[in-house]
Coordinates of C-alpha atoms and ligand atoms in Angstrom, one line a residue:
X68 CA 13.4 3.4 17.5
X69 CA 15.6 4.9 14.8
X70 CA 15.6 8.5 13.5
X71 CA 16.7 9.9 10.1
X72 CA 19.0 12.9 10.1
X73 CA 18.9 14.7 6.8
X74 CA 21.0 17.6 5.5
X75 CA 18.7 19.1 2.8
X76 CA 19.3 21.1 -0.3
X77 CA 21.4 18.6 -2.2
X78 CA 20.8 17.9 -5.9
X79 CA 20.5 14.2 -6.4
X80 CA 21.7 12.3 -9.4
X81 CA 21.8 8.7 -10.6
X82 CA 19.6 5.6 -10.7
X83 CA 17.0 4.8 -8.1
X84 CA 15.7 1.2 -8.3
X85 CA 12.2 0.4 -7.2
X86 CA 11.4 -2.6 -4.9
X87 CA 8.7 -5.2 -5.3
X88 CA 5.1 -4.1 -4.6
X89 CA 4.3 -4.1 -0.9
X90 CA 0.5 -4.2 -1.6
X91 CA 0.9 -7.3 -3.7
X92 CA 3.4 -9.1 -1.5
X93 CA 1.0 -8.9 1.5
X94 CA -1.9 -10.5 -0.5
X95 CA 0.4 -13.0 -2.2
X96 CA 1.4 -14.2 1.3
X97 CA -2.3 -14.7 2.1
X98 CA -2.8 -16.6 -1.1
X99 CA -0.2 -19.2 0.2
X100 CA -3.0 -20.3 2.6
X101 CA -5.1 -21.6 -0.3
X102 CA -2.9 -24.5 -1.2
X103 CA -1.0 -27.2 0.6
X104 CA 1.8 -26.9 -2.0
X105 CA 4.8 -24.7 -1.4
X106 CA 4.8 -21.2 -2.8
X107 CA 7.9 -19.4 -3.8
X108 CA 7.7 -15.6 -3.7
X109 CA 10.5 -13.4 -5.2
X110 CA 11.2 -9.7 -5.6
X111 CA 9.5 -9.4 -2.2
X112 CA 10.3 -6.0 -0.5
X113 CA 12.2 -6.6 2.8
X114 CA 10.0 -4.3 4.9
X115 CA 8.4 -4.5 8.3
X116 CA 4.8 -5.1 7.1
X117 CA 5.9 -8.2 5.1
X118 CA 7.8 -9.5 8.1
X119 CA 4.7 -9.1 10.3
X120 CA 2.4 -10.8 7.7
X121 CA 4.8 -13.7 7.5
X122 CA 5.1 -13.8 11.3
X123 CA 1.3 -14.3 11.5
X124 CA 1.6 -17.3 9.1
X125 CA 4.5 -18.8 11.1
X126 CA 2.5 -18.4 14.3
X127 CA -0.4 -20.3 12.6
X128 CA 2.1 -23.2 11.9
X129 CA 3.3 -22.4 8.4
X130 CA 6.9 -23.1 7.4
X131 CA 8.5 -20.1 6.0
X132 CA 12.1 -20.0 4.6
X133 CA 14.1 -17.0 3.4
X134 CA 16.8 -18.5 1.1
X135 CA 18.0 -15.2 -0.3
X136 CA 17.3 -11.5 -0.3
X137 CA 13.7 -10.9 -1.5
X138 CA 12.9 -14.6 -1.8
X139 CA 10.6 -16.5 0.5
X140 CA 9.1 -20.0 0.3
X141 CA 5.9 -20.7 2.3
X142 CA 4.3 -24.0 3.0
X143 CA 1.0 -23.7 4.8
X144 CA 0.3 -27.5 4.8
X145 CA 1.1 -27.7 8.6
X146 CA -1.4 -25.0 9.5
X147 CA -4.2 -26.5 11.5
X148 CA -6.4 -23.5 12.6
X149 CA -7.3 -20.0 11.7
X150 CA -6.8 -18.4 15.1
X151 CA -4.6 -15.4 14.2
X152 CA -2.6 -13.8 17.1
X153 CA -4.5 -10.6 17.9
X154 CA -1.4 -8.6 18.9
X155 CA 0.0 -9.0 15.3
X156 CA -3.3 -8.5 13.6
X157 CA -3.5 -5.2 15.4
X158 CA -0.2 -4.1 13.8
X159 CA -1.3 -4.1 10.2
X160 CA -4.4 -3.6 8.1
X161 CA -3.4 -6.1 5.4
X162 CA -3.8 -8.9 7.9
X163 CA -7.5 -8.8 7.0
X164 CA -6.8 -10.5 3.7
X165 CA -5.7 -13.6 5.6
X166 CA -9.3 -14.0 6.9
X167 CA -10.6 -15.0 3.4
X168 CA -8.4 -18.1 2.8
X169 CA -8.5 -19.0 6.5
X170 CA -12.3 -19.1 6.6
X171 CA -12.4 -21.0 3.3
X172 CA -9.9 -23.6 4.7
X173 CA -10.9 -24.0 8.4
X174 CA -14.6 -22.9 8.4
X175 CA -13.9 -20.5 11.4
X176 CA -11.9 -17.3 11.8
X177 CA -11.9 -14.3 14.0
X178 CA -11.9 -10.8 12.5
X179 CA -10.9 -8.0 14.8
X180 CA -10.4 -4.3 14.0
X181 CA -7.0 -4.6 12.4
X182 CA -4.2 -2.0 12.8
X183 CA -2.1 -0.2 10.2
X184 CA -1.4 3.3 9.4
X185 CA -3.4 5.9 11.3
X186 CA -4.9 7.6 8.2
X187 CA -8.6 7.4 9.0
X188 CA -11.4 5.2 10.4
X189 CA -10.7 2.1 8.3
X190 CA -13.9 0.2 9.1
X191 CA -14.4 -3.5 8.3
X192 CA -18.2 -3.5 7.5
X193 CA -17.6 -4.5 3.8
X194 CA -15.7 -7.6 4.9
X195 CA -18.4 -8.7 7.3
X196 CA -21.1 -8.2 4.6
X197 CA -19.0 -9.9 2.0
X198 CA -18.4 -13.0 4.1
X199 CA -22.2 -13.1 5.0
X200 CA -22.9 -13.1 1.3
X201 CA -20.7 -16.1 1.0
X202 CA -22.8 -17.9 3.6
X203 CA -20.7 -17.2 6.7
X204 CA -22.4 -16.7 10.1
X205 CA -21.1 -13.6 11.9
X206 CA -21.1 -13.3 15.7
X207 CA -19.8 -10.4 17.6
X208 CA -17.4 -11.4 20.5
X209 CA -16.2 -9.1 23.3
X210 CA -13.1 -7.0 22.5
X211 CA -14.3 -5.5 19.2
X212 CA -13.9 -8.8 17.3
X213 CA -16.2 -11.0 15.2
X214 CA -16.3 -14.7 14.9
X215 CA -17.1 -16.0 11.4
X216 CA -18.2 -19.5 10.7
X217 CA -19.1 -21.5 7.6
X218 CA -18.8 -25.2 7.1
X219 CA -18.1 -24.5 3.4
X220 CA -18.3 -21.1 1.9
X221 CA -20.7 -20.9 -1.1
X222 CA -20.6 -18.6 -4.0
X223 CA -22.7 -15.4 -3.8
X224 CA -23.1 -12.0 -5.3
X225 CA -21.2 -9.3 -3.4
X226 CA -22.0 -5.7 -4.2
X227 CA -19.5 -3.3 -2.8
X228 CA -21.3 0.0 -2.0
X229 CA -17.8 1.5 -1.9
X230 CA -14.7 0.4 -3.8
X231 CA -12.3 -1.4 -1.4
X232 CA -8.9 -2.8 -2.4
X233 CA -8.4 -5.3 0.4
X234 CA -12.1 -5.9 0.4
X235 CA -12.0 -7.0 -3.2
X236 CA -8.9 -9.1 -2.7
X237 CA -10.2 -10.8 0.5
X238 CA -13.4 -11.8 -1.1
X239 CA -11.6 -13.0 -4.3
X240 CA -9.3 -15.2 -2.2
X241 CA -12.2 -16.5 -0.1
X242 CA -14.3 -17.3 -3.2
X243 CA -11.6 -19.4 -5.0
X244 CA -12.4 -22.4 -2.8
X245 CA -16.1 -21.7 -2.3
X246 CA -18.8 -23.9 -3.7
X247 CA -20.2 -22.4 -6.9
X248 CA -20.0 -19.0 -8.6
X249 CA -19.2 -15.7 -6.9
X250 CA -19.6 -12.2 -8.5
X251 CA -17.8 -9.2 -7.1
X252 CA -19.7 -6.1 -8.2
X253 CA -18.0 -2.6 -8.1
X254 CA -14.6 -4.4 -7.5
X255 CA -11.4 -2.4 -7.2
X256 CA -9.3 -2.1 -10.3
X257 CA -5.8 -1.9 -8.8
X258 CA -3.2 -3.7 -11.0
X259 CA -2.1 -5.8 -8.0
X260 CA -5.6 -7.5 -8.1
X261 CA -5.2 -8.6 -11.7
X262 CA -1.7 -9.9 -10.9
X263 CA -3.0 -11.9 -8.0
X264 CA -5.7 -13.4 -10.2
X265 CA -3.1 -14.4 -12.9
X266 CA -1.1 -16.2 -10.3
X267 CA -4.1 -18.0 -8.8
X268 CA -5.5 -19.0 -12.3
X269 CA -2.1 -20.4 -13.2
X270 CA -2.5 -22.8 -10.3
X271 CA -6.0 -23.9 -10.8
X272 CA -8.3 -21.1 -9.8
X273 CA -11.1 -19.9 -12.1
X274 CA -11.2 -16.1 -11.9
X275 CA -12.3 -13.8 -14.7
X276 CA -12.6 -10.1 -15.0
X277 CA -9.9 -9.1 -12.4
X278 CA -8.9 -5.6 -13.2
X279 CA -12.5 -4.7 -14.2
X280 CA -15.4 -3.7 -11.9
X281 CA -17.0 -7.2 -12.2
X282 CA -15.0 -10.1 -11.1
X283 CA -16.4 -13.6 -11.5
X284 CA -15.0 -16.6 -9.6
X285 CA -16.0 -20.2 -10.2
X286 CA -15.1 -22.0 -7.0
X287 CA -12.8 -25.1 -7.2
X288 CA -12.1 -27.8 -4.7
X289 CA -8.3 -27.2 -4.5
X290 CA -5.5 -25.2 -6.1
X291 CA -1.8 -25.7 -6.4
X292 CA 1.0 -23.3 -5.8
X293 CA 4.3 -22.2 -7.4
X294 CA 6.5 -19.3 -8.3
X295 CA 5.2 -15.8 -8.0
X296 CA 7.3 -12.7 -8.8
X297 CA 6.2 -9.4 -7.3
X298 CA 5.6 -6.6 -9.8
X299 CA 7.3 -3.3 -9.1
X300 CA 5.8 -1.0 -6.4
X301 CA 4.0 1.7 -8.3
X302 CA 3.6 3.8 -5.1
X303 CA 7.3 3.7 -4.5
X304 CA 8.1 4.6 -8.1
X305 CA 5.7 7.6 -8.0
X306 CA 7.0 8.8 -4.7
X307 CA 10.6 8.7 -6.0
X308 CA 9.5 10.7 -9.1
X309 CA 8.2 13.4 -6.8
X310 CA 11.3 13.2 -4.6
X311 CA 13.4 14.0 -7.7
X312 CA 11.0 16.8 -8.8
X313 CA 10.9 18.4 -5.3
X314 CA 14.7 18.4 -5.0
X315 CA 15.1 19.7 -8.6
X316 CA 17.2 16.6 -9.3
X317 CA 17.8 14.5 -12.5
X318 CA 17.2 10.9 -11.5
X319 CA 16.3 7.8 -13.3
X320 CA 13.8 5.6 -11.5
X321 CA 14.5 2.0 -12.6
X322 CA 12.8 -1.4 -12.3
X323 CA 9.4 0.2 -12.4
X324 CA 6.3 -0.1 -14.5
X325 CA 5.5 3.4 -16.0
X326 CA 2.1 2.1 -17.3
X327 CA 0.8 1.9 -13.8
X328 CA 1.4 5.7 -13.3
X329 CA -0.2 7.1 -16.4
X330 CA -2.6 9.5 -14.5
X331 CA 0.0 10.8 -12.0
X332 CA 2.5 11.3 -14.9
X333 CA -0.1 13.3 -16.8
X334 CA -0.7 15.5 -13.8
X335 CA 3.1 16.1 -13.2
X336 CA 3.5 16.9 -16.9
X337 CA 0.7 19.5 -16.4
X338 CA 2.9 21.0 -13.7
X339 CA 5.7 21.4 -16.2
X340 CA 7.7 18.3 -15.4
X341 CA 9.4 16.4 -18.2
X342 CA 10.1 12.7 -18.3
X343 CA 11.7 10.2 -20.6
X344 CA 10.0 6.9 -20.3
X345 CA 11.6 3.5 -20.9
X346 CA 9.9 0.1 -20.8
X347 CA 10.9 -0.1 -17.1
X348 CA 12.2 3.3 -16.2
X349 CA 11.3 6.9 -15.8
X350 CA 14.0 9.6 -16.1
X351 CA 13.0 12.8 -14.4
X352 CA 14.3 15.7 -16.6
X353 CA 16.2 18.8 -15.6
X354 CA 14.6 21.1 -13.1
X355 CA 12.1 23.6 -14.4
X356 CA 9.7 26.0 -12.5
X357 CA 6.7 23.9 -11.5
X358 CA 3.2 25.2 -11.8
X359 CA 0.3 24.6 -9.3
X360 CA -2.4 22.1 -10.2
X361 CA -5.5 20.8 -8.5
X362 CA -5.5 17.1 -7.4
X363 CA -8.3 14.9 -6.4
X364 CA -7.5 11.4 -5.2
X365 CA -9.4 8.5 -6.8
X366 CA -9.4 4.8 -7.0
X367 CA -7.2 3.3 -9.7
X368 CA -6.5 4.4 -12.4
X369 CA -7.1 7.8 -10.9
X370 CA -4.6 9.7 -8.7
X371 CA -3.8 7.2 -6.0
X372 CA -4.3 8.4 -2.3
X373 CA -1.0 6.8 -1.4
X374 CA 0.8 9.4 -3.5
X375 CA -1.2 12.3 -2.1
X376 CA 1.2 13.2 0.8
X377 CA 4.2 13.5 -1.5
X378 CA 2.1 15.5 -4.0
X379 CA 1.2 17.9 -1.2
X380 CA 4.9 18.4 -0.5
X381 CA 5.7 18.8 -4.2
X382 CA 3.0 21.5 -4.6
X383 CA 4.6 23.6 -1.9
X384 CA 7.4 24.0 -4.5
X385 CA 5.0 24.9 -7.4
X386 CA 4.0 28.4 -8.5
X387 CA 0.4 29.4 -7.6
X388 CA -2.6 28.0 -5.6
X389 CA -3.2 24.3 -5.6
X390 CA -6.2 22.4 -4.1
X391 CA -5.6 18.9 -2.9
X392 CA -8.8 16.9 -2.3
X393 CA -8.3 13.6 -0.5
X394 CA -11.4 11.6 -1.2
X395 CA -10.5 8.2 0.2
X396 CA -9.2 8.7 3.8
X397 CA -10.1 11.4 6.3
X398 CA -6.8 11.5 8.2
X399 CA -4.3 11.9 5.5
X400 CA -3.9 15.7 5.4
X401 CA -3.2 16.6 9.0
X402 CA 0.5 16.2 8.3
X403 CA 0.2 19.6 6.5
X404 CA 0.7 21.2 9.9
X405 CA 4.2 19.8 10.0
X406 CA 4.9 21.2 6.5
X407 CA 3.7 24.6 7.7
X408 CA 6.2 24.4 10.6
X409 CA 8.9 23.8 7.9
X410 CA 7.8 27.0 6.1
X411 CA 5.0 25.9 3.8
X412 CA 1.8 27.9 3.3
X413 CA -1.0 25.4 3.5
X414 CA -4.6 26.0 4.7
X415 CA -6.6 23.0 5.9
X416 CA -10.1 23.7 4.7
X417 CA -11.5 20.5 6.2
X418 CA -10.1 17.0 6.8
X419 CA -10.4 16.2 3.1
X420 CA -9.1 19.4 1.5
X421 CA -6.1 21.7 1.7
X422 CA -5.1 24.8 -0.3
X423 CA -1.4 25.3 -0.9
X424 CA 0.2 28.6 -1.9
X425 CA 3.6 28.1 -3.5
X426 CA 6.4 28.2 -4.0
X427 CA 7.7 28.5 -0.4
X428 CA 11.3 27.6 0.7
X429 CA 11.3 24.9 3.3
X430 CA 13.6 24.8 6.3
X431 CA 14.9 21.8 8.3
X432 CA 13.0 20.9 11.5
X433 CA 12.7 18.0 14.0
X434 CA 9.6 16.2 13.0
X435 CA 7.9 12.9 13.4
X436 CA 6.5 10.5 10.7
X437 CA 2.8 10.0 11.3
X438 CA 2.4 7.1 8.8
X439 CA 4.4 5.4 6.0
X440 CA 3.3 7.6 3.1
X441 CA 3.3 10.9 5.0
X442 CA 6.6 9.8 6.5
X443 CA 8.2 9.5 3.0
X444 CA 6.6 12.8 2.0
X445 CA 8.2 14.5 5.0
X446 CA 11.5 12.9 4.1
X447 CA 11.1 14.5 0.6
X448 CA 10.4 17.8 2.3
X449 CA 13.5 17.4 4.4
X450 CA 15.6 16.7 1.4
X451 CA 14.2 19.7 -0.4
X452 CA 14.6 22.0 2.7
X453 CA 17.5 24.2 3.7
X454 CA 19.4 22.9 6.8
X455 CA 19.1 19.9 9.0
X456 CA 16.0 17.9 9.7
X457 CA 15.5 15.0 12.1
X458 CA 12.7 12.6 11.4
X459 CA 12.0 10.9 14.7
X460 CA 10.7 7.4 15.1
X461 CA 10.9 6.2 11.5
X462 CA 9.2 2.9 12.1
X463 CA 6.2 3.9 9.9
X464 CA 8.7 4.5 7.0
X465 CA 10.4 1.1 7.6
X466 CA 7.0 -0.5 7.4
X467 CA 6.7 0.3 3.7
X468 CA 10.2 1.1 2.2
X469 CA 13.3 -1.1 2.0
X470 CA 16.8 0.1 2.7
X471 CA 15.8 3.7 1.9
X472 CA 18.8 5.5 3.2
X473 CA 21.1 3.2 1.3
X474 CA 19.3 3.9 -2.0
X475 CA 19.2 7.6 -1.3
X476 CA 22.9 7.8 -0.3
X477 CA 23.8 6.3 -3.6
X478 CA 22.2 9.4 -5.3
X479 CA 24.2 11.8 -3.2
X480 CA 21.6 12.5 -0.5
X481 CA 22.9 13.5 3.0
X482 CA 20.9 11.1 5.1
X483 CA 21.8 8.9 8.1
X484 CA 20.0 6.6 10.4
X485 CA 20.6 7.3 14.1
Ligands
UD1_654 C1 -5.5 -0.3 0.3 C2 -4.0 -0.2 0.4 C3 -3.6 1.3 0.8 C4 -4.3 2.3 0.0 C5 -5.8 2.0 -0.1 C6 -6.6 2.9 -1.1 C7 -3.2 -2.4 1.0 C8 -2.5 -3.2 2.0 N1 -3.4 -1.1 1.3 O1 -5.9 -0.1 1.7 O2 -2.2 1.4 0.7 O3 -4.2 3.6 0.5 O4 -6.0 0.6 -0.5 O5 -6.0 2.8 -2.4 O6 -3.4 -2.8 -0.1 N2 -13.9 1.1 3.7 C9 -15.1 0.9 4.4 N3 -15.4 -0.3 4.9 C10 -14.6 -1.4 4.8 C11 -13.4 -1.2 4.1 C12 -13.1 0.0 3.6 O7 -15.9 1.9 4.5 O8 -15.0 -2.5 5.3 C13 -13.5 2.4 3.2 C14 -12.2 3.0 3.8 O9 -12.5 3.6 5.0 C15 -11.8 3.9 2.7 C16 -12.3 3.2 1.4 O10 -13.2 2.2 1.8 O11 -12.5 5.1 2.8 C17 -11.2 2.5 0.7 O12 -10.4 1.7 1.5 P1 -9.8 0.4 1.0 O13 -9.7 0.4 -0.5 O14 -10.4 -0.8 1.7 O15 -8.3 0.5 1.6 P2 -7.4 -0.6 2.1 O16 -7.7 -1.8 1.2 O17 -7.4 -0.7 3.5

């Protein structure tokens, strides 16, 4: 396992390019299972989670090639069964989206409690209910797994009592090849979902309403495949903006889509931050004293939970009291303890809320990354802190961010992988 050693307190400057969207790439790989034709994915982030998702497909018999950086071709024609290797499924949550196309294609799949970042309970009840609504039979098997069977999935009306991103995507993928019409009610609105639907429709699927709370899918017998370019990762872009703000740096975030960050940008402006927006760039202006704000995480287009950890770090550098209310996951604020060890003044009110008193200078420490997003937030804290920090065991950061130290070194950060 590698560590990052960071000498904090440097002002950064230059351009910071954003990679392709992780949360789209993982679903695009699943979509490859819907067609026997070859899919070509580009602008794919070269990260651990993508490698694991591709490994699951390879283990199922798919042919995957990697002709150049960020480009993969996938042919799932040779896949003969939906029996996913449990040890890999246990490594990442997004493996669940594979169950939709596998069930549609093979009529049988096992759904176990998938792994992923330890940020809360992350149940699978919505998936089980969704598949049942599409006519699948669900049987519990020993070892916390469920066997799902359906000769042919048939369209149904799936009402999500709670908005779920992978739940929406999994049911959308499953319904593409189901018989008849499916409606997803209270669907998630994340831009990656609309993008996935555009790709699928270009190759024969009939999906309407993706990006709205009601998605309708008319099932078709087969679809084709082709080229799919991953959109920029909005979470990475937002995280980089906060990294620049927390280190009082002037940095231009490039290859991003500012439209996907409208709500967070509004909130950072409320804090006193200034930006210059280009069609695919955000320039973070010269440092100013930042002011406290209250933040409540929300499904898209609200303030995304994946940016909450970095926001918590940023607010330690803002003047006044801030309340951070994490509404989506119950395990995403415990890393505040580590920030307090670095000098922050954060009170954990309950698992969903913290109060931050700022600004407080931060000091370098030896710390551990609890999950990908908090890992990057702690890296931001280490870059803003005085002195040396060691982030031990950075696998969670490598799961979600490509060549991070290379990109940060180019801005003048003092960071090395050990
Ligand atoms: C996705 C993203 C993740 C992001 C999250 C919320 C991927 C690979 N991951 O995760 O980065 O943080 O959306 O924006 O796209 N829930 C249930 N039952 C279920 C499923 C979910 O109760 O069967 C709950 C969850 O515990 C959570 C809420 O629904 O409280 C939202 O979770 P969900 O949107 O499903 O998150 P993911 O899709 O896992």
